mmCIF file of C-alpha atoms in Angstrom:
data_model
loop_
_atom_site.group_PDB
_atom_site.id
_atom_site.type_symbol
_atom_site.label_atom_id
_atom_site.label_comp_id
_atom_site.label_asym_id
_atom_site.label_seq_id
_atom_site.Cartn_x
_atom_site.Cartn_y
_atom_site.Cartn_z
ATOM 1 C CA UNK T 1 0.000 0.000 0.000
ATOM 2 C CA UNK T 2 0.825 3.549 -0.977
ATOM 3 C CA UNK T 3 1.641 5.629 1.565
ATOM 4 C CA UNK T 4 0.660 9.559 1.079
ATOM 5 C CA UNK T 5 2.077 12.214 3.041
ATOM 6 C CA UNK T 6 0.742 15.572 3.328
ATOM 7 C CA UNK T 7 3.046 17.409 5.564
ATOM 8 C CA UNK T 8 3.881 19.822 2.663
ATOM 9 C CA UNK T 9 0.045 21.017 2.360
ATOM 10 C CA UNK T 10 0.089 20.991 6.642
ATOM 11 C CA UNK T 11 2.537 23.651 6.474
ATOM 12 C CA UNK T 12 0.938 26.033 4.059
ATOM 13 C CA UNK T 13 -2.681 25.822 5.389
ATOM 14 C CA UNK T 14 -4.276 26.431 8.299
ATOM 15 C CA UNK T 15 -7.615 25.363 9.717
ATOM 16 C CA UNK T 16 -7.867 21.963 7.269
ATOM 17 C CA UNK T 17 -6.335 19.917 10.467
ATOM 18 C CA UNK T 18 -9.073 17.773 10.064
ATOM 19 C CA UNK T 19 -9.745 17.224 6.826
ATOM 20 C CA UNK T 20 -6.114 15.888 6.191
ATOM 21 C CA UNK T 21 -6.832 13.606 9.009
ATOM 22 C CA UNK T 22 -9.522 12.272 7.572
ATOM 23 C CA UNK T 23 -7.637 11.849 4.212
ATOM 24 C CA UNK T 24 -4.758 9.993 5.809
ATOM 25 C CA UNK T 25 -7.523 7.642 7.732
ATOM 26 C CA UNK T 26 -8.689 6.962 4.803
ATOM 27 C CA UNK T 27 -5.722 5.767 3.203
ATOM 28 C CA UNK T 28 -4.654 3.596 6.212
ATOM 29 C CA UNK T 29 -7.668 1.331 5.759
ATOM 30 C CA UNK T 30 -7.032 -1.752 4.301
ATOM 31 C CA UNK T 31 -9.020 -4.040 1.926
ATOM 32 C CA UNK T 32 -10.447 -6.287 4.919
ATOM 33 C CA UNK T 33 -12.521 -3.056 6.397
ATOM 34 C CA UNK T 34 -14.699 -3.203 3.378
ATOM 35 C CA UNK T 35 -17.254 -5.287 5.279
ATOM 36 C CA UNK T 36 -20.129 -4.588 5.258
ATOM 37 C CA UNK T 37 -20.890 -2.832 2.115
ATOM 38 C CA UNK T 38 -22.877 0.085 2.429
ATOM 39 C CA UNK T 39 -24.353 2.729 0.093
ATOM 40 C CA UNK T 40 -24.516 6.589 1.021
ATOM 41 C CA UNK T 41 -26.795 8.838 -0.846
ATOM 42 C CA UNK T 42 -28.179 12.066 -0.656
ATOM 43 C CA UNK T 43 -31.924 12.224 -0.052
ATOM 44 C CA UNK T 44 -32.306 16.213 -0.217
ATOM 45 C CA UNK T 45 -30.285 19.386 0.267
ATOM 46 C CA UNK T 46 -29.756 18.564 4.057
ATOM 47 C CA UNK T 47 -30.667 14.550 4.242
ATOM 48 C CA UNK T 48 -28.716 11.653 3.933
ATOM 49 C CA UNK T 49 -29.194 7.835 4.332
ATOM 50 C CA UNK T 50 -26.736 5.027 5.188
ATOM 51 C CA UNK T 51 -27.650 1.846 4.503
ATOM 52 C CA UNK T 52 -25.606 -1.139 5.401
ATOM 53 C CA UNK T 53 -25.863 -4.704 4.390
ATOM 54 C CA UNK T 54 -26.160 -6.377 7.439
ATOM 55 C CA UNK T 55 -28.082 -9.894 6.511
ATOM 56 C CA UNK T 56 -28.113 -12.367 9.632
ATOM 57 C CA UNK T 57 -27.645 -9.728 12.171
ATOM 58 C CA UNK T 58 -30.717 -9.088 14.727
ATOM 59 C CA UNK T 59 -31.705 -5.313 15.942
ATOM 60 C CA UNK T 60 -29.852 -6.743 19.304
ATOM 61 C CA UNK T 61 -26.941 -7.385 17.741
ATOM 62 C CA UNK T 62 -26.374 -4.219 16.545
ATOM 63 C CA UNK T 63 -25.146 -0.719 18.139
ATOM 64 C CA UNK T 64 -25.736 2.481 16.524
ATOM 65 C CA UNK T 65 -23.511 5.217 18.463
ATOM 66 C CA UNK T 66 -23.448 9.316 17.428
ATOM 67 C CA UNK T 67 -20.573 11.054 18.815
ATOM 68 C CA UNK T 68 -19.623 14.544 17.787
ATOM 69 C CA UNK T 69 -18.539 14.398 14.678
ATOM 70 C CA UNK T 70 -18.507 10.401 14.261
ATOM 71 C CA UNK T 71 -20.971 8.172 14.058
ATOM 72 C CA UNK T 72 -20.022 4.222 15.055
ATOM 73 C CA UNK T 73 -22.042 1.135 13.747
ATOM 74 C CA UNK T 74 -21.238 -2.420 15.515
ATOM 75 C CA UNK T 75 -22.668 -5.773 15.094
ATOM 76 C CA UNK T 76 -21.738 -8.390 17.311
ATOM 77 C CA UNK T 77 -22.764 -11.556 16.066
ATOM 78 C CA UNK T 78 -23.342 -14.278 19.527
ATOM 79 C CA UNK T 79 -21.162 -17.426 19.582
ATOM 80 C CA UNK T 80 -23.151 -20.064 17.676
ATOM 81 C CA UNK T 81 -22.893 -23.801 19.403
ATOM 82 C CA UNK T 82 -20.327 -25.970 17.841
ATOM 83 C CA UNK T 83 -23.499 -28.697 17.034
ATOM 84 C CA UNK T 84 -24.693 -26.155 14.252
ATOM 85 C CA UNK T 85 -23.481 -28.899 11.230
ATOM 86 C CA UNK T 86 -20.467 -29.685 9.323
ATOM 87 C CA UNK T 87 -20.336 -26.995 6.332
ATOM 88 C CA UNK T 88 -18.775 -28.239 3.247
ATOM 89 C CA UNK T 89 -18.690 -24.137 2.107
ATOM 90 C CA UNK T 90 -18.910 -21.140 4.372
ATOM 91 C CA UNK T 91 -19.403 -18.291 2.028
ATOM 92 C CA UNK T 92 -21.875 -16.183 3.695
ATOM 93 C CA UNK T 93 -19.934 -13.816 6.039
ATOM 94 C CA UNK T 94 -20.992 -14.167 9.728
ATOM 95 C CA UNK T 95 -18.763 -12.356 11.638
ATOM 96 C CA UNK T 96 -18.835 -8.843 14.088
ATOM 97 C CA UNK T 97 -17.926 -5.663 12.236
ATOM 98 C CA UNK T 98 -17.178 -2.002 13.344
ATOM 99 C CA UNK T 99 -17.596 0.723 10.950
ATOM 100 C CA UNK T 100 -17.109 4.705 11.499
ATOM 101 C CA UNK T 101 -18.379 7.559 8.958
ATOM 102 C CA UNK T 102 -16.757 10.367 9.748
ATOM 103 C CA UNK T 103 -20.164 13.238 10.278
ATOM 104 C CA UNK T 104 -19.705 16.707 9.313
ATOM 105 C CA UNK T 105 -20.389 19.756 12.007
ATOM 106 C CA UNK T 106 -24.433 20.202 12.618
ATOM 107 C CA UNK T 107 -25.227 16.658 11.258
ATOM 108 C CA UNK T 108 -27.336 14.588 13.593
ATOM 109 C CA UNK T 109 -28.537 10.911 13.379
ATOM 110 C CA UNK T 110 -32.758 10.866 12.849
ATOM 111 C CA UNK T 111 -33.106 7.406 13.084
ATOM 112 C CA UNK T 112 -32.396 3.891 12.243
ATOM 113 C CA UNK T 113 -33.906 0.592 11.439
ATOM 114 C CA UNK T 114 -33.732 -2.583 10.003
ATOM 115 C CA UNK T 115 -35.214 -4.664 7.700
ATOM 116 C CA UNK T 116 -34.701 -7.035 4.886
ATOM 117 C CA UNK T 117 -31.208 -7.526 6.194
ATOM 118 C CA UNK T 118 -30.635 -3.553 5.312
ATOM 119 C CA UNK T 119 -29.959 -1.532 8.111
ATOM 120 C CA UNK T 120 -30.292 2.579 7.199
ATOM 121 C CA UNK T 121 -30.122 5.454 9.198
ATOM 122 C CA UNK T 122 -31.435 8.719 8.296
ATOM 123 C CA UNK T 123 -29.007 11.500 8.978
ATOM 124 C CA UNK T 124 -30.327 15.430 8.898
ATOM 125 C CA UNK T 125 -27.843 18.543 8.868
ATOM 126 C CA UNK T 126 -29.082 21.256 11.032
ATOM 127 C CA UNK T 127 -27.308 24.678 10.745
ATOM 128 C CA UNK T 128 -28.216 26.558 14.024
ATOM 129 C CA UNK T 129 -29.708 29.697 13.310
ATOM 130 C CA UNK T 130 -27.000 31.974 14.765
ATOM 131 C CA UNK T 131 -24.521 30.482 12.320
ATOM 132 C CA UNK T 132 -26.767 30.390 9.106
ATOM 133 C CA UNK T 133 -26.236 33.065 6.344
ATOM 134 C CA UNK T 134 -28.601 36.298 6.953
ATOM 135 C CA UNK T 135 -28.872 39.093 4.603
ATOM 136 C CA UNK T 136 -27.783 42.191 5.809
ATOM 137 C CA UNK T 137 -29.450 45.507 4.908
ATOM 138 C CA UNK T 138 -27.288 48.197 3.092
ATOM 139 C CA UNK T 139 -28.455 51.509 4.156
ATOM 140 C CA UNK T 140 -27.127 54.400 1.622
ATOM 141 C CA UNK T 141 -28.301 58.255 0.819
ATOM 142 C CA UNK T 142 -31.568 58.690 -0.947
ATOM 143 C CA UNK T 143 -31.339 58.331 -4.379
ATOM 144 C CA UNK T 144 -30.873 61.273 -6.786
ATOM 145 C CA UNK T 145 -33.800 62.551 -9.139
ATOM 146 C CA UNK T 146 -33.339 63.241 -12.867
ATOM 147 C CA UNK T 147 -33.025 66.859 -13.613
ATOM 148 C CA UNK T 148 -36.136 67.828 -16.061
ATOM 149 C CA UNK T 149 -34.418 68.432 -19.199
ATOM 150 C CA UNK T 150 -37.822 70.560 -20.544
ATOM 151 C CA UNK T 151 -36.034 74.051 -20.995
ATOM 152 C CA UNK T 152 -33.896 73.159 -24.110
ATOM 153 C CA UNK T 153 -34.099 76.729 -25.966
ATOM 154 C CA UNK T 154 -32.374 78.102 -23.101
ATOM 155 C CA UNK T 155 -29.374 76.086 -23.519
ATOM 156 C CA UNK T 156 -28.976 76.706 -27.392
ATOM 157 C CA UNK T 157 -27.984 80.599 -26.436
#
């Protein structure tokens, strides 16, 4: 694996602390943290879904935890008995996962459920009103009137 380093960029910005953190977490993960697959869309402006496929796992076997800024799903699957059967082919992946999405400021988790082995969580950004955009007012001098240009004979002297 590649490693990238952005100390050069560090230097000569200030303020993106986080965001480079995020892009050398990124590139630490390896191949085996791809489980499970999951799809991330946009719903509206300020909506989003997650939804993880999470077939075999019960609601109680899985933790949904928002932190500032991060948001953690588990799934812990319970030891099975060792009389379950003999498998000639275990293909169908069975095991405990952790996965973190990283949450931008003001986003906060709705809700989540599961069904049809799809677990999604809703995820809304709200911008507090002190630190939304407002339009400020520009106050000025009255504006000038057009001189009646009706006397033109007087002008031609």
């Amino acid at each position: 694996m590649r490693q990238i380093d952005f100390t050069p960029f560090r230097r000569s910005t200030i303020g993106f602390d986080r965001l480079f953190d995020l892009l050398e977490a990124s590139a630490r993960h390896s191949a085996s943290e791809n489980y499970p697959p999951f799809n991330l869309e946009r719903v509206a402006e300020d909506r989003y879904r997650i939804t993880l496929a999470v077939a075999g796992f019960k609601p109680d076997e899985i933790d949904v935890t928002a932190q500032q800024n991060l948001l953690l799903v588990a799934g812990r699957k319970k030891e099975e008995g060792e009389n379950q059967g003999s498998y000639l082919h275990l293909g169908i992946a069975n095991r405990s996962f952790e996965r973190r999405f990283e949450l931008a400021d003001f986003i906060r988790v709705e809700n989540a459920g599961l069904s049809d082995g799809l677990l999604t969580i809703e995820l809304v950004r709200e911008v507090p009103e002190a630190m939304k955009p407002r339009k400020i007012a520009v106050n000025g001098a009255p504006a000038l009137r057009a001189i009646d240009g009706g006397d033109t004979t007087a002008n031609a002297a």
